[in-house]
Coordinates of C-alpha atoms and ligand atoms in Angstrom, one line a residue:
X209 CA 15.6 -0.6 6.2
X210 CA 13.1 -0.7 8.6
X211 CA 10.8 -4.2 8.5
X212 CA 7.7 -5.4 10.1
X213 CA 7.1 -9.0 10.1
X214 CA 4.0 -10.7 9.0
X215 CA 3.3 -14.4 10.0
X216 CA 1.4 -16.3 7.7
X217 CA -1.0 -18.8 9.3
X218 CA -2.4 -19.9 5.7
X219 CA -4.9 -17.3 5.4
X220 CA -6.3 -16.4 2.0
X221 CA -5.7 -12.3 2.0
X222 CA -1.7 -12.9 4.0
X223 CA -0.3 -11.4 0.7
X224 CA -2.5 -8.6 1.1
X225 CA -1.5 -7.1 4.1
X226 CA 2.0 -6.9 2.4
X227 CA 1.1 -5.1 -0.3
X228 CA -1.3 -2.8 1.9
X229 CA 2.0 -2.3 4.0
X230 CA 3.9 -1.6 1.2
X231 CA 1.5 1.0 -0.3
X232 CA 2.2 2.8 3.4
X233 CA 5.7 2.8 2.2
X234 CA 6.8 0.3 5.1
X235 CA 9.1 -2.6 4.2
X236 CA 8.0 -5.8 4.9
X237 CA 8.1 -9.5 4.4
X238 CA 5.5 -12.4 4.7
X239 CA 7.1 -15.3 5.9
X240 CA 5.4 -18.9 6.6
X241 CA 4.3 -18.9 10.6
X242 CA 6.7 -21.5 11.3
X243 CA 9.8 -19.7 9.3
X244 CA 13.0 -20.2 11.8
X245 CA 13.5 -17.5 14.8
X246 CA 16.8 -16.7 13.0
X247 CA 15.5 -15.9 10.1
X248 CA 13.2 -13.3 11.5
X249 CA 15.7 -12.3 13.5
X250 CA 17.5 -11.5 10.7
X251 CA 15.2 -8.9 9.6
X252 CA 15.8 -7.3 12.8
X253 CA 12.2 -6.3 12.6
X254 CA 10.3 -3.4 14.1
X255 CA 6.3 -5.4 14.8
X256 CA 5.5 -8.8 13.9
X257 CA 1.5 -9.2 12.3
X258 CA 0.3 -12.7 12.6
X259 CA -2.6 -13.3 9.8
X260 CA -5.4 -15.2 9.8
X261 CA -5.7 -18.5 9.2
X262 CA -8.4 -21.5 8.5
X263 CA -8.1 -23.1 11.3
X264 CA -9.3 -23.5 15.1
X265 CA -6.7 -22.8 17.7
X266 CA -8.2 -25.9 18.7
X267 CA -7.5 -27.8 16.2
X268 CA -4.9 -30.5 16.7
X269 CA -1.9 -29.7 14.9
X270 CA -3.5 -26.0 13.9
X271 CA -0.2 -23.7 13.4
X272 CA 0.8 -22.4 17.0
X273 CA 2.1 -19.0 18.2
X274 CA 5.7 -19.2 18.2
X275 CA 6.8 -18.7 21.4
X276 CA 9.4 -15.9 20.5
X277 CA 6.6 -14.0 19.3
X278 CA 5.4 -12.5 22.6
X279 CA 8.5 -12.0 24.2
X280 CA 10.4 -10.1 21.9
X281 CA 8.7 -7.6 23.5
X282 CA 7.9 -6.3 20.2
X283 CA 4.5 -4.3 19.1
X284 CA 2.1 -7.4 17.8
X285 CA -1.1 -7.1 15.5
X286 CA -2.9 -10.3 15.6
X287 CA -5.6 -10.1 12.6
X288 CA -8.5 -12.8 13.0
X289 CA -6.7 -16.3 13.6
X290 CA -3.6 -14.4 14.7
X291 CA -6.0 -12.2 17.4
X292 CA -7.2 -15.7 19.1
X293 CA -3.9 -16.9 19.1
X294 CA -2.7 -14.0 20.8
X295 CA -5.9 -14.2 23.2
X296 CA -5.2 -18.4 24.0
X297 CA -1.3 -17.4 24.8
X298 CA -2.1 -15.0 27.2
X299 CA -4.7 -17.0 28.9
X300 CA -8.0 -15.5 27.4
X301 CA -10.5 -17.8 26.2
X302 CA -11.3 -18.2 22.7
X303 CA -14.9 -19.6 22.0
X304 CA -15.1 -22.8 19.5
X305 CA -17.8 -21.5 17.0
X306 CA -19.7 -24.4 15.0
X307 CA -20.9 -21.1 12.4
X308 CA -18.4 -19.0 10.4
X309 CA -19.4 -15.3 10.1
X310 CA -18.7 -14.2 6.5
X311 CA -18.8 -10.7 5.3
X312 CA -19.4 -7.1 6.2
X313 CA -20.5 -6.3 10.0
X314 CA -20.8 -2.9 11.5
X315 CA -18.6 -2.2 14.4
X316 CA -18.5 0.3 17.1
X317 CA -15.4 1.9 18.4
X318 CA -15.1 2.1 21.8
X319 CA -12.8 4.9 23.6
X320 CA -9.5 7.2 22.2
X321 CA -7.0 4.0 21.6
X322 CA -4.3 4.6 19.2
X323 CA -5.3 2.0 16.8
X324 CA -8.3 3.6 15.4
X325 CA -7.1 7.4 16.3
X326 CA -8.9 9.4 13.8
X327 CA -11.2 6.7 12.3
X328 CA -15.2 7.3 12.4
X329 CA -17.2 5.4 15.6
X330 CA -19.0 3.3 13.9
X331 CA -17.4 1.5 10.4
X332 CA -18.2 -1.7 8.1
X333 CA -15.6 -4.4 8.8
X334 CA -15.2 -7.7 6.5
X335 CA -15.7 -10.3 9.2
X336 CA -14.5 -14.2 7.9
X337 CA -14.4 -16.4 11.3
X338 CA -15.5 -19.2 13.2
X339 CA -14.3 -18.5 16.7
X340 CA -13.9 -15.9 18.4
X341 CA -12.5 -13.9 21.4
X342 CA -14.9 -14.7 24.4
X343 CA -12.7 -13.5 27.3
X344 CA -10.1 -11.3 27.3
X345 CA -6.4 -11.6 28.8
X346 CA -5.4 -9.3 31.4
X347 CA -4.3 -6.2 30.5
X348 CA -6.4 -5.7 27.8
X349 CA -9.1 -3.8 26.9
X350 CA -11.7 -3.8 23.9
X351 CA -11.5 -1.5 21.2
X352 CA -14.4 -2.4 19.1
X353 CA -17.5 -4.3 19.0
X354 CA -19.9 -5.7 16.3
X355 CA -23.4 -6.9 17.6
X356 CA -22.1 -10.7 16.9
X357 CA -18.6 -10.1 18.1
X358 CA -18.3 -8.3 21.4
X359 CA -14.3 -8.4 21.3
X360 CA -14.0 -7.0 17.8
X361 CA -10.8 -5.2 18.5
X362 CA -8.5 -5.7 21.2
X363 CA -5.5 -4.0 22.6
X364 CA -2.9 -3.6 25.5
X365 CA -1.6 -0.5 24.8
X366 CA 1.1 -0.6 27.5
X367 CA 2.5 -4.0 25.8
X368 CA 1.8 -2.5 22.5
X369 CA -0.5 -5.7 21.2
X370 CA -3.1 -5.6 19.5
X371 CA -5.7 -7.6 17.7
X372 CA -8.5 -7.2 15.4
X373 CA -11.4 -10.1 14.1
X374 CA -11.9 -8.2 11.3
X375 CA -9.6 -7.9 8.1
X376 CA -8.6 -4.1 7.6
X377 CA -6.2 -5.5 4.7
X378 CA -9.3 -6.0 2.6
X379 CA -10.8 -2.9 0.7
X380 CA -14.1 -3.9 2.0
X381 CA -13.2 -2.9 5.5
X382 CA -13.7 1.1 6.0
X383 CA -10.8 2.8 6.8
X384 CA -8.9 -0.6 6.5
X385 CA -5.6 0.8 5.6
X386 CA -6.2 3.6 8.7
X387 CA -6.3 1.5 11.0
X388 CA -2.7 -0.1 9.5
X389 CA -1.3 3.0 8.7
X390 CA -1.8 3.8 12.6
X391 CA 0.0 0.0 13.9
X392 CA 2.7 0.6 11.9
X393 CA 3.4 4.7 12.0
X394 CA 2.3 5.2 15.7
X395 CA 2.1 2.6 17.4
X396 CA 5.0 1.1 16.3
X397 CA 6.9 4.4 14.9
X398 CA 8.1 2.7 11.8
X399 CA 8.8 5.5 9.1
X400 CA 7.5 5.8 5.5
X401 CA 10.8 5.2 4.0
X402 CA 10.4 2.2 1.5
X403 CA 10.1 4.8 -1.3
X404 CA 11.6 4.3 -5.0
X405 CA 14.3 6.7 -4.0
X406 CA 15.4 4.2 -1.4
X407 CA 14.6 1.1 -2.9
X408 CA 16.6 1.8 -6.2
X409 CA 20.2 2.8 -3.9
X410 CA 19.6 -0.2 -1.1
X411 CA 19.1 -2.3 -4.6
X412 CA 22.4 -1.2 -6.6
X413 CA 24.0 -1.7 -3.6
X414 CA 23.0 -5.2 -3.1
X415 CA 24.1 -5.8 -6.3
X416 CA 27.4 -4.5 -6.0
X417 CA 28.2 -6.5 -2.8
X418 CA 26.5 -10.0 -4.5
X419 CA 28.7 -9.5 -7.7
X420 CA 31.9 -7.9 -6.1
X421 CA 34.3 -5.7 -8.3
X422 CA 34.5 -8.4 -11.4
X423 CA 31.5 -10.3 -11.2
X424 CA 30.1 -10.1 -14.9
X425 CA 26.4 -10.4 -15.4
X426 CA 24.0 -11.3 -18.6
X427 CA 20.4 -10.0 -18.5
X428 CA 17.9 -11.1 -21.1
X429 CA 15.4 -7.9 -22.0
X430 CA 11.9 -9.4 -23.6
X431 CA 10.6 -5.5 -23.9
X432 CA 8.7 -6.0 -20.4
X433 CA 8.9 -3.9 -17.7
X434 CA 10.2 -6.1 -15.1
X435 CA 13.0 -7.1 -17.2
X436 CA 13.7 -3.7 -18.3
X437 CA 14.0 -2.5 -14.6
X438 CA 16.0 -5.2 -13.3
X439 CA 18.7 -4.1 -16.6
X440 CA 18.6 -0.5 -15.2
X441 CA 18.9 -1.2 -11.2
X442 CA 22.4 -4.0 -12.5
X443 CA 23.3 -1.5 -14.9
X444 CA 23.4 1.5 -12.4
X445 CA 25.1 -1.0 -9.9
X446 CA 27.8 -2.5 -12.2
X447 CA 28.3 -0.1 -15.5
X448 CA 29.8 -2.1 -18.5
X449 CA 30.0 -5.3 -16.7
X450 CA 26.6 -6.0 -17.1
X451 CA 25.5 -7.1 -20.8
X452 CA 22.1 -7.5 -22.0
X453 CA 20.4 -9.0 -25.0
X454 CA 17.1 -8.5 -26.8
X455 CA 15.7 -11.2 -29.2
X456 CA 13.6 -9.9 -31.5
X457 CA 11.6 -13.1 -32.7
X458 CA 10.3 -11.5 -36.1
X459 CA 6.6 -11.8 -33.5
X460 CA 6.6 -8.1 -31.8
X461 CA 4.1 -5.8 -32.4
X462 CA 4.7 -3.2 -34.9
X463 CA 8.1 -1.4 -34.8
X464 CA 8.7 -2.5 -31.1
X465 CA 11.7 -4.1 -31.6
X466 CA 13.6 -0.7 -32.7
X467 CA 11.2 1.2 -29.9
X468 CA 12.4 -1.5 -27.4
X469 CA 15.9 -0.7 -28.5
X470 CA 15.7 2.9 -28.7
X471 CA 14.6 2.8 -24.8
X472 CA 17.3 0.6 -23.7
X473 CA 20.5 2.6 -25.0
X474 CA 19.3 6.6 -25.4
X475 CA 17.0 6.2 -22.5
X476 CA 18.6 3.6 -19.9
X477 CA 22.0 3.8 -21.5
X478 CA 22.0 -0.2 -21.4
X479 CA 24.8 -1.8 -23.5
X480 CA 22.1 -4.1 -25.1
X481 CA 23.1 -6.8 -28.1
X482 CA 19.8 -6.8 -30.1
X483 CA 19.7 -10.7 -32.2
X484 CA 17.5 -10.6 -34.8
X485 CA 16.6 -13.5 -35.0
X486 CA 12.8 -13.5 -37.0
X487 CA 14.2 -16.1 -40.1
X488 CA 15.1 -18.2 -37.7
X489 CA 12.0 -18.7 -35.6
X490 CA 9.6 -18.4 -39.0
X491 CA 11.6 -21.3 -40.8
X492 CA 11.3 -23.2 -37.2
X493 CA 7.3 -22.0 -37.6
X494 CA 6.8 -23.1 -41.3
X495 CA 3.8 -24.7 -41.6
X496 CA 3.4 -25.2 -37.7
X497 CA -0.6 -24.3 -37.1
X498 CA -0.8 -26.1 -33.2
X499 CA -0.9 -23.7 -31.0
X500 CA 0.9 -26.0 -28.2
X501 CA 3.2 -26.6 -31.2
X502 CA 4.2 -23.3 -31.3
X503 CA 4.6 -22.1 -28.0
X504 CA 7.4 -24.8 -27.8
X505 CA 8.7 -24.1 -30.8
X506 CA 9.5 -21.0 -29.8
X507 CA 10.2 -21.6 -26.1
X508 CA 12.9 -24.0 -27.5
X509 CA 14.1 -21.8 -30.1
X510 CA 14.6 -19.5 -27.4
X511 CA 17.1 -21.4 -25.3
X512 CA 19.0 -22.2 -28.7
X513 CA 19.1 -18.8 -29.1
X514 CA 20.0 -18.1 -25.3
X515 CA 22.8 -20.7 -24.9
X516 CA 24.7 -19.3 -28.0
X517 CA 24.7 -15.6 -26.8
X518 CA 25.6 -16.4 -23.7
X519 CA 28.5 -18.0 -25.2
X520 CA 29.4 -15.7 -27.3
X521 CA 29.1 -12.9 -25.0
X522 CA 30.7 -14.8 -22.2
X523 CA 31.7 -15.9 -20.0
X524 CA 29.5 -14.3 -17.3
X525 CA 29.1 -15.3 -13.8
X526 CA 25.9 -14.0 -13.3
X527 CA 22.2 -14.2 -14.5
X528 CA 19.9 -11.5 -14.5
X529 CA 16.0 -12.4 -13.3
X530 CA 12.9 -10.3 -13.2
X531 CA 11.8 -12.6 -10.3
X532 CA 9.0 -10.5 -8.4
X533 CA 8.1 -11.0 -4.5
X534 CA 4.7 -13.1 -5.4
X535 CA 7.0 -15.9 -6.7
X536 CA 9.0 -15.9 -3.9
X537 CA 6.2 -15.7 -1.2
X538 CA 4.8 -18.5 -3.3
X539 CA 8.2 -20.8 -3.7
X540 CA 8.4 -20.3 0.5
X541 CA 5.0 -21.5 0.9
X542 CA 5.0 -24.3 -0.9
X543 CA 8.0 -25.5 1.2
X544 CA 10.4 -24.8 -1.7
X545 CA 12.6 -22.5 0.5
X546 CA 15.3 -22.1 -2.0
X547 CA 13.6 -19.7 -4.0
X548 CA 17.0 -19.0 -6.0
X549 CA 16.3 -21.8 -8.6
X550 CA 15.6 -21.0 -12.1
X551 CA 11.7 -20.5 -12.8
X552 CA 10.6 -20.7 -16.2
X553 CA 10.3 -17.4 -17.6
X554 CA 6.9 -16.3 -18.4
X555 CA 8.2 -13.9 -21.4
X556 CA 9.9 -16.2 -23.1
X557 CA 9.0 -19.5 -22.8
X558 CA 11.6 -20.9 -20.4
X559 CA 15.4 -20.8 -19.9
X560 CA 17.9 -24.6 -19.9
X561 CA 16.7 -26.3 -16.9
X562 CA 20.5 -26.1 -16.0
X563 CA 22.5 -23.9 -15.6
X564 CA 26.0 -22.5 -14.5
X565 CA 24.7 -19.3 -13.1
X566 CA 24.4 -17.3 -10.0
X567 CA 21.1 -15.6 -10.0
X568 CA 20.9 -11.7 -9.4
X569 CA 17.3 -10.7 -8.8
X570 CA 16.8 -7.3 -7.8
X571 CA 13.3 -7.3 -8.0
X572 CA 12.7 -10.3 -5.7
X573 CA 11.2 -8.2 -2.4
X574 CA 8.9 -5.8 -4.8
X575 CA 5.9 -6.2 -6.2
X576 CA 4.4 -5.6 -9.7
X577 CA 3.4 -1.7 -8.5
X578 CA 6.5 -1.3 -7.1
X579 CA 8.3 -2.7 -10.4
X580 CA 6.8 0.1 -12.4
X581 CA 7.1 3.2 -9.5
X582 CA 10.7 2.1 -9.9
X583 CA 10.6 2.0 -13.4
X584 CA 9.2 5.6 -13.5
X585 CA 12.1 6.7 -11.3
X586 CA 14.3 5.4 -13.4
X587 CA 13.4 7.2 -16.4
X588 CA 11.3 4.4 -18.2
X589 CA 8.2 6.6 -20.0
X590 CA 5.2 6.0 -18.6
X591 CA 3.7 3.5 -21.9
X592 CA 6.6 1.7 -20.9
X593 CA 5.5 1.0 -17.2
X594 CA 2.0 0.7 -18.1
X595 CA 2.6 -1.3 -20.9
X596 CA -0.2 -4.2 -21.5
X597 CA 1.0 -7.6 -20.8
X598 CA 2.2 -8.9 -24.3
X599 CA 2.5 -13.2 -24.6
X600 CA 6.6 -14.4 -25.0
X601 CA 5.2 -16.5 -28.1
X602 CA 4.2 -12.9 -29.7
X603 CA 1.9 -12.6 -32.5
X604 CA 2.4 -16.3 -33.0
X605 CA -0.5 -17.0 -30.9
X606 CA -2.6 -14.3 -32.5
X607 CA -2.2 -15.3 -35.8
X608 CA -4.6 -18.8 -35.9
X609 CA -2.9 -21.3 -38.6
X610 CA 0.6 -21.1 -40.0
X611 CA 2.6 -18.5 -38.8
X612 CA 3.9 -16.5 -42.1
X613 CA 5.8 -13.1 -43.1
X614 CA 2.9 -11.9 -44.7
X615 CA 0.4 -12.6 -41.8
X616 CA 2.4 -11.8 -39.2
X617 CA 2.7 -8.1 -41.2
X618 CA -0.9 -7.9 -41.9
X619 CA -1.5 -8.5 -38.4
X620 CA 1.1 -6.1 -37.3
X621 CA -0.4 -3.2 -39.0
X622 CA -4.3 -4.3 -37.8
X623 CA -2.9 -4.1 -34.2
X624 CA -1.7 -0.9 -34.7
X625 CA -4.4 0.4 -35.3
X626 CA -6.3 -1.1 -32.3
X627 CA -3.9 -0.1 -30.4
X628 CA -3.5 3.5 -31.9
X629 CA -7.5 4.1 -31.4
X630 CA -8.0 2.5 -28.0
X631 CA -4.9 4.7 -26.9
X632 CA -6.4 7.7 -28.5
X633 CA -9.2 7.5 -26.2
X634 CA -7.7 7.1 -22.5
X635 CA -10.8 6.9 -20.7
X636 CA -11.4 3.8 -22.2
X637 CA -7.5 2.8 -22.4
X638 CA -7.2 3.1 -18.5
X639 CA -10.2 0.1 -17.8
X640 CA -8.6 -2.2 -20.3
X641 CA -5.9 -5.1 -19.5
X642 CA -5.5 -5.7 -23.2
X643 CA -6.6 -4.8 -26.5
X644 CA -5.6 -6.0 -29.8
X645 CA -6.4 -7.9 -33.2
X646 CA -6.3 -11.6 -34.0
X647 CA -5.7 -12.5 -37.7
X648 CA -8.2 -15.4 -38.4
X649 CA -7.5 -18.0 -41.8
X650 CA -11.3 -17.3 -42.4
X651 CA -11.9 -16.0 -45.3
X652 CA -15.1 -13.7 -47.0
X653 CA -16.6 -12.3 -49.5
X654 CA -16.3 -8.6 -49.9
X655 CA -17.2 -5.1 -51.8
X656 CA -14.6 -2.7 -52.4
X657 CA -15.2 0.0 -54.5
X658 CA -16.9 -1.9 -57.8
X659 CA -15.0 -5.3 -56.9
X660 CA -15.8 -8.5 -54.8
X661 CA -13.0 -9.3 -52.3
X662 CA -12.4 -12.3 -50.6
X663 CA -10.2 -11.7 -48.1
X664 CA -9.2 -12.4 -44.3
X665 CA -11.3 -11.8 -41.3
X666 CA -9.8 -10.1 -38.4
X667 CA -11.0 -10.0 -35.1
X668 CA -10.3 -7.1 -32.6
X669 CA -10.2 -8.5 -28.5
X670 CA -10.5 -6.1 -25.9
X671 CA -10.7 -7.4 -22.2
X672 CA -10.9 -6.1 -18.6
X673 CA -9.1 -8.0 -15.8
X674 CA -7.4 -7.8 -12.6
X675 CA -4.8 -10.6 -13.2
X676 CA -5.4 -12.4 -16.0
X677 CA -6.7 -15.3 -14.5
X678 CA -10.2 -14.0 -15.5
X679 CA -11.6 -11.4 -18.0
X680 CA -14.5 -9.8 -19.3
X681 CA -15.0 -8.4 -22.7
X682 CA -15.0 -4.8 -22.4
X683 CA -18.2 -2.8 -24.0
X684 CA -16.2 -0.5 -26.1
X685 CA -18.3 2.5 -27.7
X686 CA -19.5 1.5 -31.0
X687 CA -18.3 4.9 -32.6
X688 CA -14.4 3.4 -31.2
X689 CA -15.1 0.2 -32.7
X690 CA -16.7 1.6 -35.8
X691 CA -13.3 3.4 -36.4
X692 CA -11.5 1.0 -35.7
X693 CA -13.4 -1.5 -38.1
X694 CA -13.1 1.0 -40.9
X695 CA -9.6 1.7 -40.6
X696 CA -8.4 -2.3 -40.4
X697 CA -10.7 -2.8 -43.9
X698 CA -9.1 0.2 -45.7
X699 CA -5.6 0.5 -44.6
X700 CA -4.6 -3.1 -44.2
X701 CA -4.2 -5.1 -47.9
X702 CA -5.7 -8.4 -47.2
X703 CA -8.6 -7.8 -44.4
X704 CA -12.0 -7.2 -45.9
X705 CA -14.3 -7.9 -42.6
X706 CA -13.5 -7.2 -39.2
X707 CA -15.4 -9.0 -35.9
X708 CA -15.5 -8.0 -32.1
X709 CA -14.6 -10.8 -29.6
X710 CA -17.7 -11.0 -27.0
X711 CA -16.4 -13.2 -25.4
X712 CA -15.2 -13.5 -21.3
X713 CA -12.6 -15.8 -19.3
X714 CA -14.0 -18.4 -18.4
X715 CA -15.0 -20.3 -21.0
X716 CA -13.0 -18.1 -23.6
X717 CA -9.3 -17.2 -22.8
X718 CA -8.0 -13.7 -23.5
X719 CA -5.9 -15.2 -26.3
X720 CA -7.2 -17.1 -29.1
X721 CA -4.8 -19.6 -28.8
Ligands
LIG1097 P1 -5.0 -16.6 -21.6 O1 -5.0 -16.6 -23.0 O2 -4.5 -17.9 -21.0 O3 -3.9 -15.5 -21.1 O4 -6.3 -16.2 -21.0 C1 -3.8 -15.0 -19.8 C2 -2.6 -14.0 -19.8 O5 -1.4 -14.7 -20.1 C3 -0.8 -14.2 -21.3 N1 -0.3 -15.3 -22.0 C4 1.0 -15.6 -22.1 N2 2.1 -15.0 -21.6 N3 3.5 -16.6 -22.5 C5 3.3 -15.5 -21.8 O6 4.3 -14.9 -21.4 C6 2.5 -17.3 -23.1 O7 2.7 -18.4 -23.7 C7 1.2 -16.8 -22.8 N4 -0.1 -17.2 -23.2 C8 -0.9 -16.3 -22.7 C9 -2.0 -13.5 -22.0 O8 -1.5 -12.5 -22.9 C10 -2.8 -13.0 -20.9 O9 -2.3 -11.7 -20.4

């Protein structure tokens, strides 16, 4: 496959320009500024992009231009930082700024270049610099101007570099991805190939040459999506000698265990062990109302659980992780090159610190969008790749106090019919990052019919979000959450009131515990 390099000099949007690339359909790979030659080298790439960066090219020990970078003879795209770098190497002069200019800026394109071929004249641009360009090298020409940054965009277009002060990998630049899509397609004639189509074959054949004609491998599924894609890429790659388990921790949403199960062997044709497991993890639970408590109850439980199938199943050569590209670019950067180590898992609370297993990550150069085109090429349906992100501890940390048979039920069929409503109404569905009830021990007093109740309180979360790391409570329509409230109080036994959570992330979090 076809890559273009991009050095990362420690600016904050590096990862962006990845995923921009990728949406392009170009394959490509951030990599720290200083990564060895012969590791680039190995990507036999097609362009290099240096990012931006914090620093001054002044600075003492700011990150330099690697020397190989420039004569590789290879087309370049300097952005911000990485256009001054490119600038001080070829003997330009780079002006030390004492004020950063932050955000939008209007520039002005000057002649045809092939950089901003069929992009308007004039366009916003997100600036974020100190210095700046102040004399050009030879051979170069500018391409754009703003009123505070006369060398805006840069380029010798018989050498093929270029640079740009502005950030097109940010949405807030006009025409941003234009302005990439023409570096990378004409400039550099790289072709839109990184496509599911070729992603899924170059994957199933990486995994046939890591695991050889024997090589057995055990995959855990938690009913996510990354886990369920990296099943289908092994199992396409290695048939029967791939063997996967599902723990069903009594803590799934309504019938998701046999849903889960029901997609892994009619649809994926997975050979998938499910362990039913729910007494277990409710006697380790009895009593337990700590939320920290119960996360590691269950984390633990997990291992237990782990270490026997894999026993029993054994002996396997070979783990499965749904590893994505962010953890690796972040492992790299953190100088933890060995990104093959075992990371906790997110879904499930964390696999033995130690273990006798080569690691087989297929989904280690994609990320998360790519996961689910995949997935849809693959077969998974569509609520399956768009599922909402669903905590490994389950329904334990939605039901607040002891975690018991009866609650968890009562809460199952309360987030049904969240779910069921919210779904019902896709407009509204489409804005949301998750939706569903909380159980609460609260209890209050009633009317039902001619009788008092006293009965549990449930509480119905819905929040926006990007990531998770923040949220905002979504304004649902009151006629949605009027429906929803009526349904809760007369179809689940034991609820008799039902609250909305108004609250965002930060101070709340999305779960209640
Ligand atoms: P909070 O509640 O911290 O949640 O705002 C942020 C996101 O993380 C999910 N979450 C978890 N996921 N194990 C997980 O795999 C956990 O223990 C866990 N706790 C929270 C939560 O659903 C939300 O998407």
């Amino acid at each position: 496959m076809q890559a273009i390099v991009i050095l990362d000099f420690g600016a904050q949007y590096s990862q962006l320009i990845a995923r921009r690339l990728r949406a392009l359909h170009v394959y490509c790979e951030l990599l720290p500024f200083d990564a060895p030659q012969a590791e680039i080298e190995k990507l036999s790439p097609r362009a290099l992009i240096l990012s931006g960066g914090p620093n001054s090219v002044y600075d003492p020990g700011a990150p330099a231009l690697p020397a190989y970078v420039l004569a590789s003879g290879l087309p370049v795209l300097g952005i911000c930082y990485g256009m001054q770098l490119i600038a001080q190497a070829l003997h330009g002069v780079v002006h030390r700024a004492d004020r950063r200019e932050y955000g939008p800026a209007t520039i002005t394109v000057g002649g045809p270049s092939a950089l901003f071929h069929g992009v308007p004249p004039a366009l916003n641009v997100w600036m974020s610099h100190g210095d700046s360009v102040e004399r050009l090298p030879d051979g170069f020409a500018t391409l754009a101007q703003s009123p505070n940054t006369p060398f805006a965009a840069i380029g010798d277009a018989a050498r093929r570099i270029y640079g740009v002060q502005f950030h097109p990998e940010v949405t807030h630049t006009e025409h941003g991805l234009d302005i990439l899509r023409n570096f990378v397609y004409d400039v550099c004639g790289v072709s839109p190939n990184w496509v599911p189509a070729n992603i899924i074959e170059e994957s199933i054949a990486q995994v046939r040459a890591q695991t050889g004609p024997q090589g057995r491998v055990l995959c855990a599924l938690s009913g996510g999506v990354d886990s369920a894609v990296t099943a289908t890429l092994i199992g396409r790659a290695i048939g029967e000698r791939l063997t996967c388990f599902f723990v069903d921790h009594g803590l799934l949403r309504q019938n998701e265990g046999d849903e889960a199960m029901a997609l892994f062997t009619e649809h994926l044709d997975l050979n998938v062990v499910r362990v039913n497991a729910g007494e277990r993890f409710l006697s380790k639970l009895a009593g337990v109302s700590d939320p920290e408590r119960k996360r590691k109850i269950i984390g633990e439980e997990f291992i237990r659980v782990f270490e026997e199938e894999a026993k029993a199943l054994g002996p396997f050569e070979f783990l499965a992780q749904g590893t994505l590209y962010p953890d690796v670019i972040e492992s790299a950067g953190q100088g933890k090159k060995d990104a093959a180590r075992i990371k906790s898992h997110h879904n499930v609370g964390g696999l033995p610190a130690r273990m006798d297993f080569t690691l087989v990550e297929p989904l280690k150069r994609l990320f998360k969008d790519e996961v689910r085109a995949i997935g849809r090429t693959l077969g998974l349906p569509e609520r399956w790749v768009n599922r909402q992100p669903f905590p490994g501890p389950g329904l334990a940390v939605r039901i607040i106090g002891p975690v018991t048979r009866e609650a968890t039920e009562t809460l199952q069929a309360a987030d049904a019919i969240v779910r069921q409503e919210i779904d019902a109404v896709p407009d509204v569905q489409r804005r949301l990052w998750q939706y569903f009830a909380v159980l609460t021990p609260v209890q209050t007093v009633g009317v039902m019919g001619d009788g008092r109740t006293y009965a549990n309180l449930v509480a119905v979360r819905a929040v926006a979000s990007e990531d998770g790391m923040t949220a905002n409570w979504a304004h649902l329509p009151h006629d949605l959450l009027a429906r929803i409230s009526a349904r809760i109080v007369n179809e689940v036994p034991g609820v008799n009131r039902v609250v909305y959570d108004i609250s965002s992330k930060p101070p709340a979090t999305i779960e209640w515990e």
